[in-house]
PDB file of C-alpha atoms in Angstrom:
ATOM      1  CA  MET A   1      -7.537  -6.153  24.185  1.00 93.00           C
ATOM      2  CA  ASN A   2      -8.166  -4.280  20.958  1.00 96.00           C
ATOM      3  CA  PRO A   3     -11.697  -2.922  21.093  1.00 96.00           C
ATOM      4  CA  TRP A   4     -13.836  -1.546  18.289  1.00 96.00           C
ATOM      5  CA  ILE A   5     -14.436   2.190  18.559  1.00 97.00           C
ATOM      6  CA  SER A   6     -16.579   4.606  16.584  1.00 96.00           C
ATOM      7  CA  ALA A   7     -15.175   6.604  13.650  1.00 97.00           C
ATOM      8  CA  ASP A   8     -16.846   9.598  12.015  1.00 98.00           C
ATOM      9  CA  ILE A   9     -16.917   9.846   8.224  1.00 98.00           C
ATOM     10  CA  LEU A  10     -15.591  13.263   7.211  1.00 98.00           C
ATOM     11  CA  THR A  11     -15.280  12.726   3.451  1.00 98.00           C
ATOM     12  CA  VAL A  12     -15.730   9.989   0.869  1.00 98.00           C
ATOM     13  CA  LYS A  13     -13.489  10.589  -2.150  1.00 98.00           C
ATOM     14  CA  ARG A  14     -14.837   8.512  -5.039  1.00 98.00           C
ATOM     15  CA  TRP A  15     -11.953   8.439  -7.499  1.00 97.00           C
ATOM     16  CA  THR A  16     -13.560   5.979  -9.936  1.00 96.00           C
ATOM     17  CA  LYS A  17     -16.567   3.669  -9.788  1.00 95.00           C
ATOM     18  CA  ASN A  18     -14.328   1.108  -8.053  1.00 96.00           C
ATOM     19  CA  LEU A  19     -11.743   3.138  -6.114  1.00 98.00           C
ATOM     20  CA  PHE A  20     -12.418   5.436  -3.189  1.00 98.00           C
ATOM     21  CA  SER A  21     -10.871   6.864  -0.047  1.00 98.00           C
ATOM     22  CA  LEU A  22     -12.452   7.404   3.354  1.00 98.00           C
ATOM     23  CA  ILE A  23     -11.337  10.344   5.478  1.00 98.00           C
ATOM     24  CA  LEU A  24     -12.134   9.554   9.109  1.00 98.00           C
ATOM     25  CA  ASN A  25     -11.852  10.965  12.583  1.00 98.00           C
ATOM     26  CA  ALA A  26     -11.428   8.526  15.464  1.00 98.00           C
ATOM     27  CA  SER A  27      -9.640   8.346  18.804  1.00 97.00           C
ATOM     28  CA  ILE A  28      -7.307   5.508  17.861  1.00 98.00           C
ATOM     29  CA  GLU A  29      -4.053   4.765  19.627  1.00 98.00           C
ATOM     30  CA  PRO A  30      -0.822   5.958  17.932  1.00 98.00           C
ATOM     31  CA  PHE A  31       0.281   3.705  15.078  1.00 98.00           C
ATOM     32  CA  LEU A  32       3.418   3.218  12.993  1.00 98.00           C
ATOM     33  CA  ALA A  33       3.570   4.237   9.340  1.00 98.00           C
ATOM     34  CA  GLY A  34       2.886   1.166   7.194  1.00 97.00           C
ATOM     35  CA  GLN A  35       0.525  -0.527   9.641  1.00 97.00           C
ATOM     36  CA  PHE A  36      -3.104  -1.436   8.934  1.00 97.00           C
ATOM     37  CA  THR A  37      -6.385  -1.360  10.769  1.00 97.00           C
ATOM     38  CA  LYS A  38      -9.780  -3.014  10.468  1.00 96.00           C
ATOM     39  CA  LEU A  39     -13.057  -1.324   9.551  1.00 97.00           C
ATOM     40  CA  ALA A  40     -16.489  -2.774  10.199  1.00 96.00           C
ATOM     41  CA  LEU A  41     -20.196  -2.194   9.876  1.00 94.00           C
ATOM     42  CA  CYS A  42     -22.970  -4.174  11.486  1.00 80.00           C
ATOM     43  CA  ASP A  43     -24.922  -6.471   9.221  1.00 65.00           C
ATOM     44  CA  SER A  44     -28.510  -5.339   9.757  1.00 55.00           C
ATOM     45  CA  ASN A  45     -29.781  -8.589   8.268  1.00 51.00           C
ATOM     46  CA  MET A  46     -28.221 -10.572  11.106  1.00 45.00           C
ATOM     47  CA  LEU A  47     -30.280 -11.033  14.226  1.00 43.00           C
ATOM     48  CA  ASN A  48     -27.172 -10.839  16.394  1.00 49.00           C
ATOM     49  CA  GLN A  49     -25.747  -7.835  14.517  1.00 65.00           C
ATOM     50  CA  ASN A  50     -22.513  -9.495  13.467  1.00 81.00           C
ATOM     51  CA  LYS A  51     -19.857  -7.128  12.202  1.00 89.00           C
ATOM     52  CA  ILE A  52     -18.708  -7.294   8.583  1.00 91.00           C
ATOM     53  CA  GLN A  53     -15.010  -6.435   8.849  1.00 94.00           C
ATOM     54  CA  ARG A  54     -12.007  -6.079   6.557  1.00 94.00           C
ATOM     55  CA  ALA A  55      -8.366  -4.992   6.947  1.00 95.00           C
ATOM     56  CA  TYR A  56      -7.145  -1.761   5.325  1.00 97.00           C
ATOM     57  CA  SER A  57      -3.876   0.160   5.512  1.00 97.00           C
ATOM     58  CA  TYR A  58      -3.546   3.759   6.625  1.00 98.00           C
ATOM     59  CA  VAL A  59      -2.572   6.219   3.887  1.00 98.00           C
ATOM     60  CA  ASN A  60      -2.073   9.120   6.274  1.00 98.00           C
ATOM     61  CA  ALA A  61       1.074   9.659   8.288  1.00 98.00           C
ATOM     62  CA  PRO A  62       0.714   8.870  12.012  1.00 98.00           C
ATOM     63  CA  SER A  63       1.342  12.549  12.759  1.00 97.00           C
ATOM     64  CA  GLU A  64      -1.670  13.696  10.728  1.00 98.00           C
ATOM     65  CA  LYS A  65      -4.944  14.425  12.507  1.00 96.00           C
ATOM     66  CA  ASN A  66      -7.378  12.735  10.135  1.00 98.00           C
ATOM     67  CA  LEU A  67      -7.229   9.083   9.093  1.00 98.00           C
ATOM     68  CA  GLU A  68      -7.254   8.105   5.430  1.00 98.00           C
ATOM     69  CA  ILE A  69      -8.063   4.668   4.018  1.00 98.00           C
ATOM     70  CA  TYR A  70      -7.779   3.732   0.316  1.00 98.00           C
ATOM     71  CA  ILE A  71     -10.240   1.027  -0.749  1.00 98.00           C
ATOM     72  CA  VAL A  72     -11.121  -0.956  -3.861  1.00 97.00           C
ATOM     73  CA  ARG A  73     -14.804  -1.623  -4.371  1.00 95.00           C
ATOM     74  CA  VAL A  74     -15.147  -5.373  -4.837  1.00 93.00           C
ATOM     75  CA  ILE A  75     -17.965  -6.680  -7.020  1.00 87.00           C
ATOM     76  CA  ASN A  76     -20.445  -8.392  -4.675  1.00 89.00           C
ATOM     77  CA  GLY A  77     -18.192  -7.438  -1.753  1.00 89.00           C
ATOM     78  CA  LYS A  78     -20.062  -7.456   1.542  1.00 90.00           C
ATOM     79  CA  LEU A  79     -18.314  -4.436   3.043  1.00 95.00           C
ATOM     80  CA  SER A  80     -16.694  -2.369   0.304  1.00 95.00           C
ATOM     81  CA  ASN A  81     -20.000  -1.531  -1.421  1.00 95.00           C
ATOM     82  CA  LEU A  82     -21.456  -0.364   1.875  1.00 95.00           C
ATOM     83  CA  LEU A  83     -18.386   1.778   2.565  1.00 97.00           C
ATOM     84  CA  TYR A  84     -18.511   3.261  -0.945  1.00 96.00           C
ATOM     85  CA  ASN A  85     -22.023   4.553  -0.309  1.00 95.00           C
ATOM     86  CA  LEU A  86     -21.289   6.183   3.036  1.00 96.00           C
ATOM     87  CA  LYS A  87     -21.552   9.961   3.379  1.00 96.00           C
ATOM     88  CA  ARG A  88     -20.270  12.692   5.648  1.00 97.00           C
ATOM     89  CA  GLY A  89     -21.688  12.315   9.143  1.00 96.00           C
ATOM     90  CA  ASP A  90     -22.061   8.541   9.010  1.00 97.00           C
ATOM     91  CA  LYS A  91     -20.273   6.353  11.536  1.00 96.00           C
ATOM     92  CA  ILE A  92     -18.354   3.101  11.207  1.00 97.00           C
ATOM     93  CA  PHE A  93     -16.310   0.902  13.537  1.00 97.00           C
ATOM     94  CA  ILE A  94     -12.516   0.934  13.584  1.00 97.00           C
ATOM     95  CA  LYS A  95     -10.007  -0.972  15.695  1.00 97.00           C
ATOM     96  CA  LYS A  96      -8.406   1.156  18.383  1.00 98.00           C
ATOM     97  CA  LYS A  97      -4.943  -0.385  17.875  1.00 98.00           C
ATOM     98  CA  ALA A  98      -3.197  -0.921  14.534  1.00 97.00           C
ATOM     99  CA  PHE A  99      -1.731  -4.189  13.233  1.00 96.00           C
ATOM    100  CA  GLY A 100       1.267  -5.358  11.253  1.00 95.00           C
ATOM    101  CA  PHE A 101       5.025  -5.166  10.792  1.00 94.00           C
ATOM    102  CA  PHE A 102       5.196  -3.690   7.267  1.00 97.00           C
ATOM    103  CA  ILE A 103       7.064  -0.728   8.715  1.00 97.00           C
ATOM    104  CA  ILE A 104      10.322   0.979   7.902  1.00 97.00           C
ATOM    105  CA  ASP A 105      11.953   0.042  11.221  1.00 96.00           C
ATOM    106  CA  GLU A 106      11.726  -3.624  10.216  1.00 96.00           C
ATOM    107  CA  VAL A 107      13.668  -3.002   6.990  1.00 97.00           C
ATOM    108  CA  PRO A 108      17.452  -3.502   7.263  1.00 96.00           C
ATOM    109  CA  ASP A 109      19.915  -0.858   6.107  1.00 96.00           C
ATOM    110  CA  CYS A 110      20.655  -0.901   2.394  1.00 97.00           C
ATOM    111  CA  GLU A 111      21.719   1.359  -0.436  1.00 98.00           C
ATOM    112  CA  THR A 112      18.457   1.196  -2.409  1.00 98.00           C
ATOM    113  CA  LEU A 113      14.978   0.538  -1.026  1.00 98.00           C
ATOM    114  CA  TRP A 114      12.472  -0.631  -3.639  1.00 98.00           C
ATOM    115  CA  MET A 115       8.766  -0.135  -2.819  1.00 98.00           C
ATOM    116  CA  PHE A 116       6.520  -2.139  -5.157  1.00 98.00           C
ATOM    117  CA  ALA A 117       2.742  -1.629  -4.981  1.00 97.00           C
ATOM    118  CA  THR A 118      -0.273  -2.682  -6.985  1.00 97.00           C
ATOM    119  CA  GLY A 119      -3.639  -0.949  -6.640  1.00 96.00           C
ATOM    120  CA  THR A 120      -4.516   0.126  -3.112  1.00 96.00           C
ATOM    121  CA  GLY A 121      -1.234  -1.364  -1.897  1.00 96.00           C
ATOM    122  CA  ILE A 122       0.246   2.112  -2.440  1.00 98.00           C
ATOM    123  CA  GLY A 123      -1.325   3.153   0.887  1.00 97.00           C
ATOM    124  CA  PRO A 124       1.336   2.076   3.400  1.00 98.00           C
ATOM    125  CA  TYR A 125       4.127   3.561   1.289  1.00 98.00           C
ATOM    126  CA  CYS A 126       2.334   6.915   1.254  1.00 98.00           C
ATOM    127  CA  SER A 127       2.123   6.749   5.035  1.00 98.00           C
ATOM    128  CA  ILE A 128       5.802   5.810   5.401  1.00 98.00           C
ATOM    129  CA  LEU A 129       7.061   8.489   3.026  1.00 98.00           C
ATOM    130  CA  LYS A 130       4.792  11.204   4.368  1.00 98.00           C
ATOM    131  CA  GLU A 131       6.039  10.497   7.894  1.00 98.00           C
ATOM    132  CA  GLY A 132       9.650  10.366   6.718  1.00 97.00           C
ATOM    133  CA  LYS A 133      11.169   8.815   9.835  1.00 97.00           C
ATOM    134  CA  ASN A 134      14.239   6.548   9.648  1.00 96.00           C
ATOM    135  CA  ILE A 135      14.561   7.173   5.892  1.00 96.00           C
ATOM    136  CA  ASP A 136      17.985   8.821   5.876  1.00 95.00           C
ATOM    137  CA  ARG A 137      19.798   5.464   5.978  1.00 96.00           C
ATOM    138  CA  PHE A 138      18.822   4.711   2.356  1.00 98.00           C
ATOM    139  CA  ASN A 139      20.710   6.398  -0.483  1.00 97.00           C
ATOM    140  CA  HIS A 140      17.886   5.760  -2.946  1.00 98.00           C
ATOM    141  CA  ILE A 141      14.189   4.966  -2.609  1.00 98.00           C
ATOM    142  CA  VAL A 142      12.197   3.745  -5.610  1.00 98.00           C
ATOM    143  CA  LEU A 143       8.385   3.927  -5.384  1.00 98.00           C
ATOM    144  CA  ILE A 144       6.608   1.846  -8.025  1.00 98.00           C
ATOM    145  CA  HIS A 145       2.828   1.854  -8.444  1.00 98.00           C
ATOM    146  CA  ALA A 146       1.250  -0.623 -10.865  1.00 98.00           C
ATOM    147  CA  VAL A 147      -2.398  -0.402 -11.912  1.00 98.00           C
ATOM    148  CA  ARG A 148      -4.510  -1.570 -14.814  1.00 96.00           C
ATOM    149  CA  TYR A 149      -5.411   1.824 -16.288  1.00 96.00           C
ATOM    150  CA  GLN A 150      -3.923   5.308 -15.998  1.00 96.00           C
ATOM    151  CA  ASN A 151      -7.013   6.752 -14.285  1.00 96.00           C
ATOM    152  CA  GLU A 152      -6.388   4.396 -11.354  1.00 97.00           C
ATOM    153  CA  LEU A 153      -3.219   6.299 -10.412  1.00 98.00           C
ATOM    154  CA  THR A 154      -5.259   8.354  -7.978  1.00 97.00           C
ATOM    155  CA  TYR A 155      -2.357   9.073  -5.643  1.00 98.00           C
ATOM    156  CA  LEU A 156       0.052  10.172  -8.379  1.00 97.00           C
ATOM    157  CA  PRO A 157      -0.231  13.868  -7.329  1.00 98.00           C
ATOM    158  CA  LEU A 158       0.853  12.872  -3.807  1.00 98.00           C
ATOM    159  CA  MET A 159       3.676  10.740  -5.231  1.00 98.00           C
ATOM    160  CA  LYS A 160       4.905  13.786  -7.156  1.00 97.00           C
ATOM    161  CA  GLU A 161       4.778  15.898  -3.994  1.00 97.00           C
ATOM    162  CA  LEU A 162       6.834  13.261  -2.188  1.00 98.00           C
ATOM    163  CA  TYR A 163       9.309  13.243  -5.075  1.00 97.00           C
ATOM    164  CA  LYS A 164       9.917  16.952  -4.511  1.00 97.00           C
ATOM    165  CA  LYS A 165      10.075  16.522  -0.740  1.00 96.00           C
ATOM    166  CA  TYR A 166      12.934  14.013  -0.936  1.00 96.00           C
ATOM    167  CA  ASN A 167      15.000  16.178  -3.276  1.00 94.00           C
ATOM    168  CA  GLY A 168      16.500  13.473  -5.486  1.00 92.00           C
ATOM    169  CA  LYS A 169      16.489  10.566  -3.026  1.00 97.00           C
ATOM    170  CA  LEU A 170      13.085   9.297  -4.213  1.00 98.00           C
ATOM    171  CA  LYS A 171      12.369   8.017  -7.704  1.00 98.00           C
ATOM    172  CA  ILE A 172       8.820   7.224  -8.794  1.00 98.00           C
ATOM    173  CA  GLN A 173       7.654   4.906 -11.571  1.00 98.00           C
ATOM    174  CA  THR A 174       4.100   4.111 -12.636  1.00 98.00           C
ATOM    175  CA  ILE A 175       3.038   1.009 -14.542  1.00 98.00           C
ATOM    176  CA  THR A 176      -0.173   0.208 -16.401  1.00 97.00           C
ATOM    177  CA  SER A 177      -0.925  -3.385 -17.349  1.00 95.00           C
ATOM    178  CA  ARG A 178      -3.883  -2.932 -19.691  1.00 94.00           C
ATOM    179  CA  GLU A 179      -3.182   0.234 -21.647  1.00 94.00           C
ATOM    180  CA  ASN A 180      -0.237   2.036 -23.182  1.00 93.00           C
ATOM    181  CA  ASN A 181       0.599   5.479 -21.840  1.00 89.00           C
ATOM    182  CA  ILE A 182       3.575   7.692 -22.542  1.00 91.00           C
ATOM    183  CA  ASN A 183       4.004   8.447 -18.844  1.00 91.00           C
ATOM    184  CA  SER A 184       4.019   4.827 -17.610  1.00 97.00           C
ATOM    185  CA  LEU A 185       5.652   1.514 -18.376  1.00 98.00           C
ATOM    186  CA  THR A 186       3.303  -1.161 -19.678  1.00 97.00           C
ATOM    187  CA  GLY A 187       3.071  -4.762 -18.471  1.00 96.00           C
ATOM    188  CA  ARG A 188       3.163  -6.812 -15.282  1.00 96.00           C
ATOM    189  CA  ILE A 189       5.920  -6.280 -12.733  1.00 97.00           C
ATOM    190  CA  PRO A 190       7.533  -9.761 -13.112  1.00 96.00           C
ATOM    191  CA  PHE A 191       7.710  -9.273 -16.904  1.00 96.00           C
ATOM    192  CA  LEU A 192       9.301  -5.840 -16.540  1.00 97.00           C
ATOM    193  CA  LEU A 193      11.847  -7.279 -14.104  1.00 97.00           C
ATOM    194  CA  LYS A 194      12.636 -10.341 -16.213  1.00 96.00           C
ATOM    195  CA  ASN A 195      13.386  -8.151 -19.213  1.00 96.00           C
ATOM    196  CA  LYS A 196      15.178  -5.520 -17.076  1.00 94.00           C
ATOM    197  CA  ILE A 197      12.919  -2.841 -18.523  1.00 97.00           C
ATOM    198  CA  LEU A 198      12.044  -1.428 -15.104  1.00 97.00           C
ATOM    199  CA  GLU A 199      15.602  -1.236 -13.798  1.00 97.00           C
ATOM    200  CA  LYS A 200      16.876   0.281 -17.038  1.00 97.00           C
ATOM    201  CA  ASN A 201      14.198   2.959 -16.868  1.00 96.00           C
ATOM    202  CA  ILE A 202      14.993   3.757 -13.227  1.00 97.00           C
ATOM    203  CA  GLY A 203      18.762   3.594 -13.682  1.00 97.00           C
ATOM    204  CA  LEU A 204      19.316   1.289 -10.698  1.00 97.00           C
ATOM    205  CA  SER A 205      19.643  -2.479 -10.336  1.00 97.00           C
ATOM    206  CA  ILE A 206      18.036  -4.878  -7.874  1.00 98.00           C
ATOM    207  CA  ASN A 207      20.545  -7.188  -6.226  1.00 96.00           C
ATOM    208  CA  PRO A 208      21.054  -8.750  -2.770  1.00 97.00           C
ATOM    209  CA  GLU A 209      24.227  -6.757  -2.081  1.00 97.00           C
ATOM    210  CA  THR A 210      22.691  -3.277  -2.311  1.00 97.00           C
ATOM    211  CA  SER A 211      18.904  -3.640  -2.366  1.00 98.00           C
ATOM    212  CA  HIS A 212      15.902  -4.395  -0.202  1.00 98.00           C
ATOM    213  CA  VAL A 213      12.502  -4.953  -1.816  1.00 98.00           C
ATOM    214  CA  MET A 214       9.111  -4.289  -0.242  1.00 98.00           C
ATOM    215  CA  LEU A 215       6.098  -5.887  -1.950  1.00 98.00           C
ATOM    216  CA  CYS A 216       2.534  -4.835  -1.193  1.00 97.00           C
ATOM    217  CA  GLY A 217      -0.666  -5.456  -3.103  1.00 95.00           C
ATOM    218  CA  ASN A 218      -2.313  -8.155  -5.140  1.00 94.00           C
ATOM    219  CA  PRO A 219      -1.251 -11.555  -3.732  1.00 94.00           C
ATOM    220  CA  PHE A 220      -0.469 -12.827  -7.243  1.00 95.00           C
ATOM    221  CA  MET A 221       1.946  -9.939  -7.844  1.00 96.00           C
ATOM    222  CA  VAL A 222       3.552 -10.463  -4.447  1.00 96.00           C
ATOM    223  CA  LYS A 223       3.993 -14.201  -5.035  1.00 96.00           C
ATOM    224  CA  ASP A 224       5.228 -13.962  -8.632  1.00 97.00           C
ATOM    225  CA  THR A 225       7.622 -11.097  -7.932  1.00 98.00           C
ATOM    226  CA  PHE A 226       8.970 -12.801  -4.824  1.00 97.00           C
ATOM    227  CA  LEU A 227       9.617 -16.032  -6.746  1.00 98.00           C
ATOM    228  CA  PHE A 228      11.336 -14.153  -9.562  1.00 98.00           C
ATOM    229  CA  LEU A 229      13.646 -12.331  -7.150  1.00 98.00           C
ATOM    230  CA  LYS A 230      14.352 -15.524  -5.219  1.00 97.00           C
ATOM    231  CA  ASN A 231      15.099 -17.632  -8.288  1.00 97.00           C
ATOM    232  CA  ASN A 232      16.842 -15.033 -10.448  1.00 97.00           C
ATOM    233  CA  ARG A 233      18.412 -12.534  -8.051  1.00 97.00           C
ATOM    234  CA  ASN A 234      19.285 -14.801  -5.094  1.00 97.00           C
ATOM    235  CA  MET A 235      17.122 -12.749  -2.729  1.00 98.00           C
ATOM    236  CA  GLU A 236      15.382 -14.164   0.350  1.00 97.00           C
ATOM    237  CA  LYS A 237      12.412 -13.253   2.505  1.00 96.00           C
ATOM    238  CA  HIS A 238      13.402 -11.002   5.413  1.00 96.00           C
ATOM    239  CA  LEU A 239      12.523 -12.335   8.866  1.00 92.00           C
ATOM    240  CA  ARG A 240      13.344 -11.061  12.332  1.00 87.00           C
ATOM    241  CA  ARG A 241      15.233 -14.268  13.065  1.00 89.00           C
ATOM    242  CA  LYS A 242      16.903 -14.393   9.658  1.00 91.00           C
ATOM    243  CA  LYS A 243      17.955 -11.339   7.668  1.00 92.00           C
ATOM    244  CA  GLY A 244      16.823 -11.242   4.043  1.00 96.00           C
ATOM    245  CA  ASN A 245      16.173  -8.877   1.145  1.00 96.00           C
ATOM    246  CA  ILE A 246      12.380  -9.013   0.650  1.00 98.00           C
ATOM    247  CA  THR A 247       9.539  -7.798   2.894  1.00 97.00           C
ATOM    248  CA  THR A 248       5.978  -8.663   1.834  1.00 95.00           C
ATOM    249  CA  GLU A 249       2.410  -7.654   2.603  1.00 84.00           C
ATOM    250  CA  ASN A 250      -0.514  -9.258   0.800  1.00 71.00           C
ATOM    251  CA  TYR A 251      -3.259  -6.751   0.096  1.00 55.00           C
ATOM    252  CA  TRP A 252      -6.523  -7.260  -1.717  1.00 51.00           C
TER     253      TRP A 252
END
């Protein structure tokens, strides 16, 4: 059983008109960094009060008291617009137990761990790196966050804090697809890989002998990047029953 329980809204951080974070307090069961939960509200227009629910990853480390969820406001979205307009003191539903296997313990040992994220897909990586458990077995970690515009890099200050925390082990790279910025690469991830722009900028290469790639975010990015790595770098999806080089999580 995985019941719905009540969560208290502590803060709503509205980063842009379409991006926001919820800071919650709820008596959930312990979770693993990288896992996701489900949030819900009751649809007051339904006679039977059906719940409108969606899956979202935790941004906070499991050891932190408050829960943090990073959300994109979807045009005509049934739930995200309601969540965006919540305020301190409101209540929502959250699942007591977390879901998913996008966790560091499922990643095999390697020299370089590549963490690719688009949009709100940065959430699970923040949780994993803030928690910091089972990270020592990687010589290098590369955190890549791709967005459309520079103002959507809302967790860049946290990424910079994590960079300092890992004292040279962690490299961070931001990407914008729809504007040029001196501090970010420009273009889509598959394009930057195909032309080796990303790897040249980082100073490390992606290959099946030394690397493992985690992909989280827009399903189109996940699919296109996976196919590029499979067809051009001889990398395979990692499964429990069959070791590979790529771990994926679709996130919308």
